[in-house]
Amino acid sequence: MRSLPHYISASRRTDIPAFFADRFFAAWEQGEITYDGGYGRSYTVSLRPEDVLGYIFWSKNFAPFLAHPDFAGLIERSNALFHFTINDNPELEPRVPPLKQRIDTLKQLCDMVGSERVLWRYDPVCKWQSPPNASRINDRRFYRILDMLHPLGIRYCYFSFMSSYAKLKNRAVSFIPFTSEEKAHIAAGMLSSCRQAGLTLYNCCNEEIPDLVPGIHKAGCIDDAILRKTDRFGVHRPLKVKGTRRACGCYESRDIGSYADACPHGCLYCYANPQGCIRA
């Protein structure tokens, strides 16, 4: 029995658009991709048009993807959404391009695909200390970026408070958990500003936030409603919720990334592939 067509997520696990564009487009032309699923297993996923409803791309730097000669053909022939993570944390993201360069890339992406298909991620909100300095929080930088994005017609913003994992303890900075009161205060300020700018604010995987701050939506970063709304070819089908971790509201997709592909961004808060992280 032939499986139903699926959405392709590329990828939560590593930054395919920034570092593996050539590999992705070669597979796209071939009609299938094989990736390392860990534990000695590999998986092959069809990328044939009849098997794919569309693509959800995730990146901190879409510039290499947009410059690829096959990008225009992809967006002409396929549905696509783009989760673009734009923070302003040079202390924590040592190898992410400068903010101005990323904003320029965002403008180019919106011009090419339409701003309704570009989803802004300010992720994660962190509290940290780099001895001997006092603790710092990156929430105020959100407002600077929001002012830059507002004129572009971005409609959706996703954020999360950083989750503490044991594997993050041996980093160049010390991450500090937020109190519930801190979370509520920060999230309320973000919601107020998003409403003024016409953006819907979603929280990813912090299950207490929608209750602490009514008006913030629980995120399904792969969102049935948005995918249905942006479907250009009449291929969307109803999807089932299939979260990837606790409190995840994502709908079903096939993620083609691999933790075996180390991410050269070297972000200090990254827990996806700690052995591959490049430290500052």
Short mmCIF file of N, CA, C and O in Angstrom, two decimals, residues 145-245:
data_model
loop_
_atom_site.label_atom_id
_atom_site.label_comp_id
_atom_site.label_asym_id
_atom_site.label_seq_id
_atom_site.Cartn_x
_atom_site.Cartn_y
_atom_site.Cartn_z
N ILE A 145 14.92 43.78 16.79
CA ILE A 145 14.70 43.00 15.57
C ILE A 145 13.26 43.15 15.10
O ILE A 145 13.00 43.27 13.90
N LEU A 146 12.32 43.15 16.03
CA LEU A 146 10.92 43.32 15.67
C LEU A 146 10.71 44.61 14.87
O LEU A 146 9.98 44.63 13.87
N ASP A 147 11.36 45.69 15.28
CA ASP A 147 11.24 46.95 14.55
C ASP A 147 11.76 46.82 13.11
O ASP A 147 11.24 47.45 12.19
N MET A 148 12.80 45.99 12.93
CA MET A 148 13.36 45.80 11.59
C MET A 148 12.44 44.95 10.71
O MET A 148 12.36 45.16 9.50
N LEU A 149 11.74 44.00 11.33
CA LEU A 149 10.94 43.05 10.56
C LEU A 149 9.53 43.55 10.27
O LEU A 149 8.92 43.15 9.28
N HIS A 150 9.04 44.42 11.12
CA HIS A 150 7.66 44.88 11.00
C HIS A 150 7.33 45.39 9.59
O HIS A 150 6.29 45.02 9.03
N PRO A 151 8.18 46.22 8.96
CA PRO A 151 7.82 46.73 7.63
C PRO A 151 7.78 45.66 6.53
O PRO A 151 7.27 45.92 5.44
N LEU A 152 8.32 44.48 6.80
CA LEU A 152 8.39 43.44 5.77
C LEU A 152 7.12 42.62 5.66
O LEU A 152 6.99 41.81 4.74
N GLY A 153 6.20 42.79 6.59
CA GLY A 153 4.95 42.04 6.53
C GLY A 153 5.01 40.66 7.15
O GLY A 153 4.13 39.83 6.89
N ILE A 154 6.02 40.41 8.00
CA ILE A 154 6.09 39.13 8.71
C ILE A 154 4.88 39.01 9.63
O ILE A 154 4.53 39.96 10.34
N ARG A 155 4.23 37.85 9.67
CA ARG A 155 2.99 37.69 10.41
C ARG A 155 3.09 36.80 11.64
O ARG A 155 2.19 36.80 12.48
N TYR A 156 4.13 36.00 11.72
CA TYR A 156 4.22 35.00 12.77
C TYR A 156 5.58 35.08 13.47
O TYR A 156 6.62 35.22 12.81
N CYS A 157 5.55 34.96 14.80
CA CYS A 157 6.80 34.92 15.57
C CYS A 157 6.74 33.74 16.53
O CYS A 157 5.72 33.54 17.21
N TYR A 158 7.83 32.98 16.59
CA TYR A 158 7.94 31.83 17.47
C TYR A 158 9.10 32.04 18.43
O TYR A 158 10.17 32.51 18.03
N PHE A 159 8.89 31.69 19.69
CA PHE A 159 9.97 31.82 20.66
C PHE A 159 9.86 30.70 21.68
O PHE A 159 8.82 30.05 21.82
N SER A 160 10.95 30.47 22.38
CA SER A 160 10.93 29.56 23.52
C SER A 160 11.93 30.05 24.55
O SER A 160 12.88 30.76 24.23
N PHE A 161 11.67 29.69 25.78
CA PHE A 161 12.68 29.87 26.81
C PHE A 161 13.58 28.65 26.79
O PHE A 161 13.11 27.51 26.66
N MET A 162 14.86 28.89 26.91
CA MET A 162 15.84 27.83 26.79
C MET A 162 15.59 26.72 27.80
O MET A 162 15.32 26.97 28.97
N SER A 163 15.66 25.49 27.33
CA SER A 163 15.56 24.33 28.20
C SER A 163 16.96 23.96 28.70
O SER A 163 17.93 23.99 27.94
N SER A 164 17.04 23.62 29.96
CA SER A 164 18.33 23.27 30.56
C SER A 164 18.57 21.77 30.41
O SER A 164 17.76 20.96 30.84
N TYR A 165 19.68 21.44 29.79
CA TYR A 165 20.08 20.04 29.63
C TYR A 165 21.46 19.85 30.25
O TYR A 165 22.31 20.74 30.21
N ALA A 166 21.68 18.67 30.80
CA ALA A 166 22.96 18.40 31.45
C ALA A 166 24.13 18.58 30.49
O ALA A 166 25.21 19.04 30.89
N LYS A 167 23.92 18.28 29.22
CA LYS A 167 25.00 18.37 28.23
C LYS A 167 25.44 19.80 27.96
O LYS A 167 26.43 20.04 27.27
N LEU A 168 24.69 20.80 28.48
CA LEU A 168 25.05 22.20 28.26
C LEU A 168 25.94 22.76 29.37
O LEU A 168 26.32 23.94 29.32
N LYS A 169 26.29 21.97 30.33
CA LYS A 169 27.00 22.50 31.50
C LYS A 169 28.45 22.87 31.20
O LYS A 169 29.01 23.76 31.83
N ASN A 170 29.07 22.22 30.26
CA ASN A 170 30.50 22.46 30.01
C ASN A 170 30.70 23.38 28.81
O ASN A 170 31.42 23.07 27.87
N ARG A 171 30.03 24.53 28.85
CA ARG A 171 30.13 25.50 27.77
C ARG A 171 30.90 26.73 28.27
O ARG A 171 31.20 26.86 29.46
N ALA A 172 31.18 27.65 27.38
CA ALA A 172 31.97 28.83 27.73
C ALA A 172 31.21 29.79 28.64
O ALA A 172 31.81 30.69 29.23
N VAL A 173 29.88 29.64 28.71
CA VAL A 173 29.07 30.45 29.62
C VAL A 173 28.23 29.50 30.47
O VAL A 173 28.05 28.32 30.14
N SER A 174 27.72 30.04 31.57
CA SER A 174 26.84 29.26 32.45
C SER A 174 25.40 29.73 32.25
O SER A 174 25.10 30.91 32.44
N PHE A 175 24.53 28.81 31.85
CA PHE A 175 23.13 29.16 31.63
C PHE A 175 22.36 29.03 32.94
O PHE A 175 22.58 28.11 33.73
N ILE A 176 21.44 29.98 33.15
CA ILE A 176 20.70 30.09 34.41
C ILE A 176 19.22 29.93 34.12
O ILE A 176 18.68 30.58 33.22
N PRO A 177 18.51 29.08 34.85
CA PRO A 177 17.07 28.90 34.61
C PRO A 177 16.29 30.18 34.94
O PRO A 177 16.67 30.96 35.82
N PHE A 178 15.19 30.37 34.25
CA PHE A 178 14.27 31.47 34.54
C PHE A 178 13.29 31.05 35.63
O PHE A 178 12.88 29.89 35.70
N THR A 179 12.86 32.01 36.44
CA THR A 179 11.74 31.77 37.34
C THR A 179 10.44 31.94 36.54
O THR A 179 10.42 32.53 35.45
N SER A 180 9.34 31.45 37.08
CA SER A 180 8.05 31.63 36.41
C SER A 180 7.70 33.10 36.29
O SER A 180 7.12 33.53 35.28
N GLU A 181 8.05 33.88 37.30
CA GLU A 181 7.76 35.32 37.25
C GLU A 181 8.55 36.00 36.14
O GLU A 181 8.02 36.87 35.43
N GLU A 182 9.80 35.62 35.96
CA GLU A 182 10.60 36.19 34.87
C GLU A 182 10.02 35.82 33.52
O GLU A 182 9.91 36.66 32.62
N LYS A 183 9.63 34.56 33.37
CA LYS A 183 9.05 34.12 32.11
C LYS A 183 7.77 34.91 31.79
O LYS A 183 7.57 35.36 30.66
N ALA A 184 6.92 35.07 32.80
CA ALA A 184 5.65 35.77 32.57
C ALA A 184 5.89 37.23 32.18
O ALA A 184 5.24 37.75 31.27
N HIS A 185 6.83 37.87 32.84
CA HIS A 185 7.13 39.28 32.55
C HIS A 185 7.69 39.45 31.14
O HIS A 185 7.25 40.32 30.37
N ILE A 186 8.65 38.62 30.78
CA ILE A 186 9.27 38.71 29.45
C ILE A 186 8.26 38.38 28.36
O ILE A 186 8.14 39.09 27.36
N ALA A 187 7.52 37.29 28.54
CA ALA A 187 6.56 36.86 27.52
C ALA A 187 5.44 37.89 27.34
O ALA A 187 4.99 38.13 26.20
N ALA A 188 4.99 38.51 28.42
CA ALA A 188 3.93 39.52 28.31
C ALA A 188 4.41 40.72 27.50
O ALA A 188 3.66 41.27 26.68
N GLY A 189 5.65 41.14 27.71
CA GLY A 189 6.19 42.25 26.93
C GLY A 189 6.30 41.91 25.45
O GLY A 189 5.99 42.73 24.58
N MET A 190 6.73 40.69 25.16
CA MET A 190 6.83 40.26 23.76
C MET A 190 5.46 40.22 23.10
O MET A 190 5.28 40.65 21.96
N LEU A 191 4.46 39.71 23.83
CA LEU A 191 3.11 39.63 23.28
C LEU A 191 2.56 41.02 22.97
O LEU A 191 1.98 41.24 21.90
N SER A 192 2.73 41.95 23.88
CA SER A 192 2.22 43.30 23.67
C SER A 192 2.82 43.93 22.42
O SER A 192 2.10 44.52 21.59
N SER A 193 4.12 43.79 22.25
CA SER A 193 4.77 44.39 21.09
C SER A 193 4.38 43.68 19.80
O SER A 193 4.22 44.32 18.75
N CYS A 194 4.23 42.36 19.84
CA CYS A 194 3.81 41.64 18.64
C CYS A 194 2.40 42.06 18.22
O CYS A 194 2.12 42.23 17.03
N ARG A 195 1.53 42.22 19.18
CA ARG A 195 0.17 42.65 18.85
C ARG A 195 0.17 44.03 18.18
O ARG A 195 -0.54 44.26 17.20
N GLN A 196 0.97 44.94 18.71
CA GLN A 196 1.06 46.27 18.11
C GLN A 196 1.60 46.21 16.69
O GLN A 196 1.22 47.02 15.83
N ALA A 197 2.48 45.24 16.43
CA ALA A 197 3.09 45.12 15.10
C ALA A 197 2.29 44.20 14.17
O ALA A 197 2.67 44.02 13.01
N GLY A 198 1.21 43.62 14.66
CA GLY A 198 0.38 42.76 13.82
C GLY A 198 0.88 41.35 13.67
O GLY A 198 0.51 40.66 12.71
N LEU A 199 1.72 40.87 14.59
CA LEU A 199 2.24 39.51 14.54
C LEU A 199 1.52 38.64 15.56
O LEU A 199 1.17 39.08 16.65
N THR A 200 1.30 37.37 15.19
CA THR A 200 0.81 36.37 16.13
C THR A 200 2.01 35.73 16.80
O THR A 200 2.95 35.32 16.13
N LEU A 201 1.97 35.63 18.13
CA LEU A 201 3.11 35.11 18.90
C LEU A 201 2.82 33.69 19.35
O LEU A 201 1.78 33.41 19.96
N TYR A 202 3.76 32.79 19.05
CA TYR A 202 3.67 31.39 19.42
C TYR A 202 4.83 31.03 20.34
O TYR A 202 5.96 31.46 20.14
N ASN A 203 4.53 30.19 21.33
CA ASN A 203 5.58 29.67 22.18
C ASN A 203 5.80 28.20 21.90
O ASN A 203 4.86 27.42 21.78
N CYS A 204 7.06 27.84 21.80
CA CYS A 204 7.45 26.48 21.44
C CYS A 204 7.92 25.70 22.67
O CYS A 204 8.95 26.06 23.27
N CYS A 205 7.14 24.70 23.06
CA CYS A 205 7.56 23.68 24.02
C CYS A 205 7.76 24.16 25.46
O CYS A 205 8.37 23.44 26.25
N ASN A 206 7.25 25.33 25.82
CA ASN A 206 7.20 25.74 27.23
C ASN A 206 5.73 25.66 27.63
O ASN A 206 4.98 26.63 27.52
N GLU A 207 5.29 24.50 28.09
CA GLU A 207 3.86 24.23 28.22
C GLU A 207 3.14 25.17 29.17
O GLU A 207 1.91 25.33 29.09
N GLU A 208 3.87 25.84 30.08
CA GLU A 208 3.22 26.71 31.04
C GLU A 208 2.93 28.11 30.49
O GLU A 208 2.10 28.85 31.04
N ILE A 209 3.60 28.51 29.40
CA ILE A 209 3.53 29.89 28.94
C ILE A 209 2.14 30.31 28.48
O ILE A 209 1.65 31.40 28.86
N PRO A 210 1.41 29.53 27.68
CA PRO A 210 0.07 29.98 27.28
C PRO A 210 -0.88 30.21 28.46
O PRO A 210 -1.80 31.02 28.36
N ASP A 211 -0.65 29.52 29.58
CA ASP A 211 -1.46 29.75 30.78
C ASP A 211 -0.96 30.96 31.56
O ASP A 211 -1.76 31.73 32.11
N LEU A 212 0.35 31.15 31.61
CA LEU A 212 0.91 32.31 32.31
C LEU A 212 0.55 33.61 31.61
O LEU A 212 0.29 34.62 32.27
N VAL A 213 0.55 33.58 30.27
CA VAL A 213 0.29 34.79 29.49
C VAL A 213 -0.77 34.46 28.43
O VAL A 213 -0.44 34.09 27.30
N PRO A 214 -2.04 34.59 28.78
CA PRO A 214 -3.10 34.33 27.79
C PRO A 214 -2.94 35.24 26.58
O PRO A 214 -2.64 36.42 26.70
N GLY A 215 -3.13 34.66 25.41
CA GLY A 215 -2.93 35.39 24.16
C GLY A 215 -1.74 34.88 23.39
O GLY A 215 -1.65 35.08 22.18
N ILE A 216 -0.82 34.22 24.09
CA ILE A 216 0.28 33.53 23.41
C ILE A 216 -0.20 32.13 23.05
O ILE A 216 -0.77 31.41 23.87
N HIS A 217 0.02 31.74 21.81
CA HIS A 217 -0.46 30.45 21.32
C HIS A 217 0.59 29.36 21.51
O HIS A 217 1.79 29.61 21.36
N LYS A 218 0.13 28.16 21.82
CA LYS A 218 1.03 27.01 21.81
C LYS A 218 1.44 26.75 20.37
O LYS A 218 0.60 26.65 19.48
N ALA A 219 2.73 26.63 20.15
CA ALA A 219 3.23 26.49 18.78
C ALA A 219 3.11 25.07 18.29
O ALA A 219 3.40 24.11 18.99
N GLY A 220 2.66 24.97 17.04
CA GLY A 220 2.94 23.82 16.21
C GLY A 220 3.81 24.39 15.10
O GLY A 220 3.30 24.99 14.15
N CYS A 221 5.12 24.29 15.24
CA CYS A 221 6.00 24.95 14.26
C CYS A 221 5.79 24.38 12.86
O CYS A 221 6.07 25.05 11.86
N ILE A 222 5.34 23.14 12.80
CA ILE A 222 4.78 22.60 11.56
C ILE A 222 3.28 22.60 11.78
O ILE A 222 2.74 21.78 12.52
N ASP A 223 2.61 23.58 11.19
CA ASP A 223 1.26 23.99 11.57
C ASP A 223 0.28 23.66 10.45
O ASP A 223 0.39 24.19 9.34
N ASP A 224 -0.68 22.82 10.76
CA ASP A 224 -1.66 22.41 9.75
C ASP A 224 -2.39 23.61 9.15
O ASP A 224 -2.58 23.69 7.94
N ALA A 225 -2.78 24.58 9.99
CA ALA A 225 -3.56 25.73 9.51
C ALA A 225 -2.74 26.60 8.56
O ALA A 225 -3.24 27.04 7.51
N ILE A 226 -1.49 26.87 8.92
CA ILE A 226 -0.65 27.71 8.06
C ILE A 226 -0.30 26.99 6.77
O ILE A 226 -0.30 27.58 5.69
N LEU A 227 -0.04 25.70 6.85
CA LEU A 227 0.26 24.92 5.65
C LEU A 227 -0.95 24.89 4.71
O LEU A 227 -0.80 25.02 3.49
N ARG A 228 -2.13 24.75 5.29
CA ARG A 228 -3.34 24.75 4.47
C ARG A 228 -3.55 26.12 3.81
O ARG A 228 -3.88 26.21 2.63
N LYS A 229 -3.32 27.18 4.58
CA LYS A 229 -3.54 28.53 4.08
C LYS A 229 -2.57 28.90 2.96
O LYS A 229 -2.90 29.65 2.05
N THR A 230 -1.35 28.38 3.02
CA THR A 230 -0.33 28.75 2.05
C THR A 230 -0.16 27.72 0.93
O THR A 230 0.74 27.86 0.10
N ASP A 231 -1.01 26.71 0.90
CA ASP A 231 -0.95 25.69 -0.15
C ASP A 231 -1.32 26.32 -1.49
O ASP A 231 -2.43 26.81 -1.69
N ARG A 232 -0.40 26.29 -2.43
CA ARG A 232 -0.63 26.91 -3.75
C ARG A 232 -1.10 25.92 -4.81
O ARG A 232 -1.46 26.33 -5.92
N PHE A 233 -1.08 24.62 -4.48
CA PHE A 233 -1.34 23.62 -5.51
C PHE A 233 -2.53 22.71 -5.20
O PHE A 233 -2.79 21.75 -5.92
N GLY A 234 -3.24 22.98 -4.11
CA GLY A 234 -4.40 22.16 -3.77
C GLY A 234 -4.06 20.75 -3.35
O GLY A 234 -4.88 19.84 -3.54
N VAL A 235 -2.88 20.55 -2.73
CA VAL A 235 -2.46 19.20 -2.37
C VAL A 235 -2.54 18.92 -0.88
O VAL A 235 -2.38 17.78 -0.44
N HIS A 236 -2.77 19.96 -0.08
CA HIS A 236 -2.76 19.77 1.38
C HIS A 236 -3.83 18.76 1.81
O HIS A 236 -4.94 18.75 1.28
N ARG A 237 -3.47 17.94 2.76
CA ARG A 237 -4.42 17.01 3.37
C ARG A 237 -4.41 17.24 4.88
O ARG A 237 -3.44 17.77 5.43
N PRO A 238 -5.50 16.89 5.57
CA PRO A 238 -5.51 17.04 7.03
C PRO A 238 -4.37 16.26 7.67
O PRO A 238 -4.10 15.12 7.29
N LEU A 239 -3.71 16.89 8.63
CA LEU A 239 -2.56 16.28 9.28
C LEU A 239 -2.87 15.95 10.73
O LEU A 239 -3.75 16.55 11.35
N LYS A 240 -2.13 15.01 11.27
CA LYS A 240 -2.25 14.64 12.68
C LYS A 240 -1.14 15.32 13.48
O LYS A 240 -0.03 15.49 12.99
N VAL A 241 -1.47 15.68 14.72
CA VAL A 241 -0.43 16.20 15.61
C VAL A 241 0.55 15.07 15.91
O VAL A 241 0.15 13.95 16.26
N LYS A 242 1.83 15.38 15.76
CA LYS A 242 2.86 14.37 16.01
C LYS A 242 4.10 15.10 16.53
O LYS A 242 5.06 15.33 15.80
N GLY A 243 4.05 15.46 17.81
CA GLY A 243 5.15 16.21 18.41
C GLY A 243 6.43 15.42 18.47
O GLY A 243 6.41 14.17 18.50
N THR A 244 7.54 16.14 18.51
CA THR A 244 8.85 15.49 18.54
C THR A 244 9.44 15.43 19.93
O THR A 244 10.44 14.74 20.14
N ARG A 245 8.84 16.17 20.88
CA ARG A 245 9.27 16.11 22.28
C ARG A 245 8.12 16.62 23.14
O ARG A 245 7.08 17.01 22.63
#
